[in-house]
Amino acid sequence: MKLKVLIVLVMLSAGFTASAQRGVRIGYIDTEYILENIPEYTEATGQLDSKVQKWKTEIERKLNDVKLKRESLNNEKALLTKELIEEREEDLVFEEKEILDYQQKRFGPNGDLMIQKRQLMQPVQDQIFQAVQDIAKAKKYDFVFDKSADVVMLYSAERFDMSELIIRTISRASKRTQAKNKSERKNAKEEDVVVEINEDKESRQKAIDDKLSERATAAELRKKEILEAREAKKKEAADKRAKILEDRAKAREDKLNEREDDQEGQEKSISVDEESKVDEGNTPKTREEILEERRLKKLADREARQVELAAKKQKILDDRKKAKEESESTEDEEN
């Protein structure tokens, strides 16, 4: 701050020396006041604030969903296997990461909020800068300061305030641009404007339009790059998730195959023993018949286990429903 004040003092001293004969003309503007009095800027700011509130609400809703899922998992852990618990916890971690990525996308240093703020501010700042340049040259000001910047102004007389001139200049340019017929253009031209700029107006306007067009094109390219990077990141995350699920399914299948191989080995051993045993007066069974009997018994045992598990699961659900109904009935009676 001291360095900035020193620079200002040096500039003023140089100005006083160079313009001692005619006196130094100094003006200042208040950028914050100017922005508050430009309808287009205030309207765009309101729209951006609505977007920001919508993004915050969306993030909060997603976080609440993950919180409810985690609470549900904690309540059901006693009924789930270790593999199912790990799988659901991985899903929750994945969802939380997606929420963080979305939050970074919206509110990060290079997020949508910062990009749209820059897109909103830059055209207005260019208009203010151009108006200051034109007014300062026409009125022969030596220095123009920004009251809302870091330069400390201990006192400033209102007659040196150029803020209203800047607002009227920008408003006039806006009305000329938006005029639809000859009458409206004539009325806009006849408005009271302190500074009238005639020198190379068309060339300056063309330069401004070219600059705005170039900036819009750059912003569009930047937006496209961001979207492409975002899609690539989503695809990478989806591929990674699919690979995890595939590996998990393969591991389960390997375990099941290993278990079936062990059971089949035991069955073969039993079948060999039974083949060696031949009851007196009975015709011995062939090895294929014994294996078929064992296979059918294995299928019957598996179906019985599935029925038993389904019955247990249904009993748990019925008990939960009954407990819930009893709890609701108790609450109704208390009320």
Coordinates of C-alpha atoms in Angstrom, one line a residue:
M1 CA 0.0 0.0 0.0
K2 CA 2.8 2.5 0.9
L3 CA 4.5 1.7 -2.4
K4 CA 1.3 2.5 -4.3
V5 CA 0.9 5.8 -2.5
L6 CA 4.6 6.6 -3.2
I7 CA 4.0 5.9 -6.9
V8 CA 1.0 8.2 -7.0
L9 CA 3.0 11.0 -5.3
V10 CA 5.8 10.6 -7.8
M11 CA 3.3 10.7 -10.7
L12 CA 1.7 13.8 -9.3
S13 CA 5.1 15.5 -8.8
A14 CA 6.1 14.7 -12.4
G15 CA 2.7 16.1 -13.6
F16 CA 3.1 19.3 -11.6
T17 CA 6.5 19.8 -13.1
A18 CA 5.5 19.1 -16.7
S19 CA 2.3 21.1 -16.5
A20 CA 3.3 23.9 -14.1
Q21 CA 2.2 26.6 -16.6
R22 CA -1.3 25.4 -17.2
G23 CA -2.0 23.5 -14.0
V24 CA -2.6 19.8 -13.5
R25 CA -6.1 18.4 -14.2
I26 CA -7.0 15.4 -12.0
G27 CA -10.1 13.3 -12.0
Y28 CA -11.3 10.1 -10.4
I29 CA -14.0 7.5 -10.8
D30 CA -15.8 5.0 -8.5
T31 CA -16.0 1.7 -10.3
E32 CA -18.3 0.1 -7.8
Y33 CA -20.8 3.0 -8.1
I34 CA -20.6 2.7 -11.9
L35 CA -21.3 -1.0 -11.9
E36 CA -24.2 -0.6 -9.6
N37 CA -25.8 1.9 -12.0
I38 CA -25.5 -0.2 -15.2
P39 CA -28.7 -2.1 -15.6
E40 CA -27.2 -4.8 -17.9
Y41 CA -24.5 -5.6 -15.3
T42 CA -26.9 -5.7 -12.3
E43 CA -29.3 -7.9 -14.2
A44 CA -26.5 -10.3 -15.3
T45 CA -25.2 -10.4 -11.7
G46 CA -28.6 -11.3 -10.4
Q47 CA -28.8 -14.2 -12.9
L48 CA -25.4 -15.4 -11.9
D49 CA -26.4 -15.3 -8.2
S50 CA -29.5 -17.4 -9.0
K51 CA -27.2 -20.0 -10.8
V52 CA -24.8 -20.1 -7.8
Q53 CA -27.7 -20.7 -5.4
K54 CA -29.0 -23.5 -7.7
W55 CA -25.6 -25.1 -7.8
K56 CA -25.2 -24.9 -4.0
T57 CA -28.7 -26.5 -3.5
E58 CA -27.8 -29.3 -5.9
I59 CA -24.5 -30.1 -4.1
E60 CA -26.3 -30.0 -0.7
R61 CA -29.0 -32.4 -2.0
K62 CA -26.3 -34.9 -3.3
L63 CA -24.5 -34.8 0.0
N64 CA -27.7 -35.5 1.9
D65 CA -28.4 -38.5 -0.4
V66 CA -24.9 -39.9 0.3
K67 CA -25.4 -39.3 4.1
L68 CA -28.7 -41.2 4.0
K69 CA -27.2 -44.1 2.1
R70 CA -24.3 -44.3 4.6
E71 CA -26.7 -44.4 7.5
S72 CA -28.8 -47.1 5.8
L73 CA -25.6 -49.1 5.3
N74 CA -24.7 -48.8 9.0
N75 CA -28.1 -50.0 10.0
E76 CA -28.0 -53.1 7.6
K77 CA -24.4 -54.2 8.3
A78 CA -25.5 -56.9 10.6
L79 CA -27.5 -58.5 7.8
L80 CA -25.0 -58.2 5.0
T81 CA -21.9 -60.2 4.1
K82 CA -18.4 -58.6 4.2
E83 CA -18.2 -58.5 0.4
L84 CA -21.6 -56.6 0.1
I85 CA -20.5 -54.2 2.8
E86 CA -17.2 -53.5 1.0
E87 CA -19.0 -53.1 -2.3
R88 CA -21.5 -50.6 -1.0
E89 CA -18.8 -48.6 0.8
E90 CA -16.8 -48.4 -2.4
D91 CA -19.9 -47.1 -4.2
L92 CA -20.4 -44.4 -1.5
V93 CA -16.8 -43.3 -1.8
F94 CA -17.2 -43.1 -5.5
E95 CA -20.3 -41.0 -5.2
E96 CA -18.5 -38.6 -2.7
K97 CA -15.6 -38.2 -5.1
E98 CA -18.1 -37.3 -7.9
I99 CA -19.7 -34.7 -5.7
L100 CA -16.2 -33.2 -4.9
D101 CA -15.4 -33.1 -8.6
Y102 CA -18.7 -31.4 -9.4
Q103 CA -18.1 -28.8 -6.6
Q104 CA -14.6 -28.1 -8.0
K105 CA -16.2 -27.8 -11.5
R106 CA -18.6 -25.2 -10.3
F107 CA -16.7 -23.2 -7.6
G108 CA -13.0 -24.1 -8.3
P109 CA -10.3 -21.6 -9.4
N110 CA -11.1 -22.5 -13.0
G111 CA -14.7 -23.4 -12.4
D112 CA -17.9 -22.1 -14.0
L113 CA -18.4 -19.4 -11.4
M114 CA -15.0 -17.8 -12.1
I115 CA -15.3 -18.1 -15.9
Q116 CA -18.8 -16.5 -15.9
K117 CA -17.6 -13.7 -13.6
R118 CA -14.8 -12.9 -16.0
Q119 CA -17.1 -13.1 -18.9
L120 CA -19.5 -10.7 -17.1
M121 CA -16.9 -8.2 -15.9
Q122 CA -14.6 -8.0 -18.9
P123 CA -16.9 -6.2 -21.4
V124 CA -18.0 -3.7 -18.7
Q125 CA -14.4 -3.0 -17.7
D126 CA -13.5 -2.5 -21.3
Q127 CA -16.4 0.0 -21.7
I128 CA -15.4 1.9 -18.6
F129 CA -11.7 2.0 -19.7
Q130 CA -12.6 3.2 -23.1
A131 CA -14.9 5.9 -21.7
V132 CA -12.2 7.1 -19.3
Q133 CA -9.7 7.3 -22.2
D134 CA -12.1 9.3 -24.3
I135 CA -13.2 11.7 -21.6
A136 CA -9.7 12.2 -20.3
K137 CA -8.4 13.1 -23.8
A138 CA -11.3 15.4 -24.5
K139 CA -11.2 17.2 -21.2
K140 CA -7.4 17.2 -21.1
Y141 CA -7.1 15.4 -17.7
D142 CA -3.5 14.5 -16.6
F143 CA -4.5 11.8 -14.1
V144 CA -7.6 9.7 -13.5
F145 CA -7.7 7.5 -10.4
D146 CA -10.2 4.7 -9.3
K147 CA -11.6 5.6 -5.9
S148 CA -12.6 1.9 -5.2
A149 CA -9.1 0.6 -5.9
D150 CA -6.2 0.2 -3.5
V151 CA -5.1 3.8 -3.9
V152 CA -6.1 5.6 -0.7
M153 CA -7.9 8.9 -1.3
L154 CA -8.1 10.8 2.0
Y155 CA -10.2 13.5 0.4
S156 CA -11.8 13.9 -3.0
A157 CA -13.9 16.9 -4.2
E158 CA -17.1 15.9 -6.0
R159 CA -16.5 18.3 -8.9
F160 CA -13.6 16.0 -10.0
D161 CA -15.8 12.9 -9.9
M162 CA -16.1 11.5 -13.4
S163 CA -18.4 8.5 -12.5
E164 CA -21.6 10.1 -13.7
L165 CA -19.9 11.0 -17.0
I166 CA -18.8 7.4 -17.4
I167 CA -22.3 6.1 -16.7
R168 CA -24.0 8.5 -19.1
T169 CA -21.4 7.6 -21.8
I170 CA -22.0 3.9 -21.4
S171 CA -25.8 4.3 -21.3
R172 CA -25.7 6.4 -24.4
A173 CA -23.6 3.9 -26.3
S174 CA -26.0 1.1 -25.1
K175 CA -29.1 3.0 -26.2
R176 CA -27.6 3.7 -29.6
T177 CA -26.8 0.0 -30.1
Q178 CA -30.3 -1.0 -29.0
A179 CA -32.1 1.7 -31.1
K180 CA -34.5 0.0 -33.6
N181 CA -35.5 3.0 -35.7
K182 CA -34.5 6.4 -36.8
S183 CA -36.6 8.2 -34.2
E184 CA -35.0 6.3 -31.3
R185 CA -31.5 6.9 -32.7
K186 CA -32.3 10.6 -33.0
N187 CA -33.6 10.8 -29.4
A188 CA -30.5 9.0 -28.1
K189 CA -28.3 11.4 -30.0
E190 CA -30.0 14.5 -28.6
E191 CA -29.6 13.4 -24.9
D192 CA -27.5 15.5 -22.7
V193 CA -24.0 14.1 -22.8
V194 CA -21.1 16.1 -21.5
V195 CA -18.5 14.7 -23.8
E196 CA -18.9 14.2 -27.5
I197 CA -16.2 12.1 -29.2
N198 CA -15.8 12.6 -32.9
E199 CA -12.2 11.5 -33.7
D200 CA -12.0 8.1 -35.4
K201 CA -15.2 7.0 -33.6
E202 CA -16.0 4.3 -36.2
S203 CA -12.5 2.9 -36.1
R204 CA -12.5 2.7 -32.3
Q205 CA -16.0 1.1 -32.3
K206 CA -14.8 -1.5 -34.9
A207 CA -11.7 -2.2 -32.7
I208 CA -13.9 -2.7 -29.7
D209 CA -16.3 -5.0 -31.6
D210 CA -13.3 -7.0 -33.0
K211 CA -11.9 -7.3 -29.4
L212 CA -15.3 -8.5 -28.1
S213 CA -15.7 -11.0 -30.9
E214 CA -12.2 -12.3 -30.3
R215 CA -12.8 -12.6 -26.6
A216 CA -16.1 -14.4 -27.2
T217 CA -14.4 -16.9 -29.6
A218 CA -11.6 -17.5 -27.0
A219 CA -14.2 -18.0 -24.3
E220 CA -16.1 -20.5 -26.5
L221 CA -12.9 -22.4 -27.2
R222 CA -12.0 -22.5 -23.5
K223 CA -15.5 -23.7 -22.7
K224 CA -15.2 -26.5 -25.3
E225 CA -11.8 -27.6 -23.9
I226 CA -13.2 -27.7 -20.4
L227 CA -16.2 -29.7 -21.5
E228 CA -14.0 -32.2 -23.4
A229 CA -11.7 -32.6 -20.4
R230 CA -14.7 -33.1 -18.2
E231 CA -16.1 -35.8 -20.5
A232 CA -12.7 -37.5 -20.7
K233 CA -12.5 -37.5 -16.9
K234 CA -16.1 -39.0 -16.6
K235 CA -15.2 -41.7 -19.1
E236 CA -12.0 -42.5 -17.3
A237 CA -14.0 -42.8 -14.0
A238 CA -16.6 -45.0 -15.6
D239 CA -14.0 -47.3 -17.1
K240 CA -12.3 -47.6 -13.8
R241 CA -15.5 -48.4 -12.1
A242 CA -16.4 -51.0 -14.7
K243 CA -12.9 -52.6 -14.3
I244 CA -13.4 -52.7 -10.5
L245 CA -16.8 -54.4 -10.9
E246 CA -15.4 -56.8 -13.5
D247 CA -12.5 -57.8 -11.2
R248 CA -14.8 -58.3 -8.3
A249 CA -17.2 -60.5 -10.3
K250 CA -14.2 -62.5 -11.6
A251 CA -12.9 -63.0 -8.1
R252 CA -16.3 -64.3 -7.0
E253 CA -16.5 -66.6 -9.9
D254 CA -13.1 -68.0 -9.2
K255 CA -14.1 -68.7 -5.6
L256 CA -17.2 -70.5 -6.6
N257 CA -15.3 -72.6 -9.2
E258 CA -12.7 -73.5 -6.6
R259 CA -15.4 -74.5 -4.1
E260 CA -17.2 -76.6 -6.8
D261 CA -13.9 -78.2 -7.7
D262 CA -13.3 -79.2 -4.1
Q263 CA -16.8 -80.6 -3.8
E264 CA -16.5 -82.5 -7.1
G265 CA -13.2 -84.0 -5.9
Q266 CA -14.8 -85.2 -2.7
E267 CA -17.7 -86.7 -4.7
K268 CA -15.3 -88.5 -7.0
S269 CA -13.5 -89.9 -3.9
I270 CA -16.8 -91.1 -2.4
S271 CA -17.9 -92.5 -5.7
V272 CA -14.7 -94.6 -6.0
D273 CA -15.2 -95.9 -2.5
E274 CA -18.9 -96.8 -3.1
E275 CA -17.9 -98.6 -6.4
S276 CA -15.6 -100.8 -4.4
K277 CA -18.4 -101.8 -2.1
V278 CA -20.8 -104.3 -3.5
D279 CA -23.7 -105.5 -1.4
E280 CA -24.4 -109.2 -1.4
G281 CA -27.3 -110.2 -3.5
N282 CA -27.5 -106.7 -5.1
T283 CA -26.3 -105.6 -8.5
P284 CA -23.5 -103.0 -8.1
K285 CA -24.2 -99.4 -9.4
T286 CA -22.0 -98.1 -12.2
R287 CA -19.8 -95.0 -11.6
E288 CA -22.0 -92.9 -13.8
E289 CA -25.1 -93.7 -11.8
I290 CA -23.4 -92.9 -8.5
L291 CA -22.2 -89.5 -9.9
E292 CA -25.7 -88.7 -11.2
E293 CA -27.1 -89.5 -7.8
R294 CA -24.6 -87.2 -6.1
R295 CA -25.2 -84.4 -8.6
L296 CA -29.0 -84.6 -8.1
K297 CA -28.4 -84.6 -4.3
K298 CA -26.2 -81.6 -4.6
L299 CA -28.8 -79.7 -6.6
A300 CA -31.5 -80.6 -4.1
D301 CA -29.3 -79.4 -1.2
R302 CA -28.6 -76.1 -3.0
E303 CA -32.3 -75.5 -3.7
A304 CA -33.0 -76.3 0.0
R305 CA -30.4 -73.7 1.1
Q306 CA -31.8 -71.1 -1.2
V307 CA -35.4 -71.7 0.1
E308 CA -34.1 -71.5 3.7
L309 CA -32.2 -68.2 3.0
A310 CA -35.3 -66.8 1.3
A311 CA -37.5 -67.8 4.3
K312 CA -35.0 -66.1 6.7
K313 CA -34.9 -62.9 4.6
Q314 CA -38.7 -62.8 4.4
K315 CA -38.9 -63.4 8.2
I316 CA -36.5 -60.5 8.8
L317 CA -38.5 -58.2 6.5
D318 CA -41.8 -59.3 8.2
D319 CA -40.2 -58.6 11.7
R320 CA -39.1 -55.2 10.6
K321 CA -42.5 -54.3 9.1
K322 CA -44.2 -55.5 12.3
A323 CA -41.8 -53.6 14.5
K324 CA -42.4 -50.5 12.4
E325 CA -46.1 -50.8 12.5
E326 CA -46.0 -51.3 16.3
S327 CA -43.8 -48.2 16.7
E328 CA -46.2 -46.2 14.5
S329 CA -49.1 -47.5 16.5
T330 CA -47.4 -46.6 19.8
E331 CA -46.7 -43.1 18.5
D332 CA -50.3 -42.6 17.4
E333 CA -51.5 -43.7 20.8
E334 CA -49.2 -41.3 22.5
N335 CA -50.3 -38.4 20.2

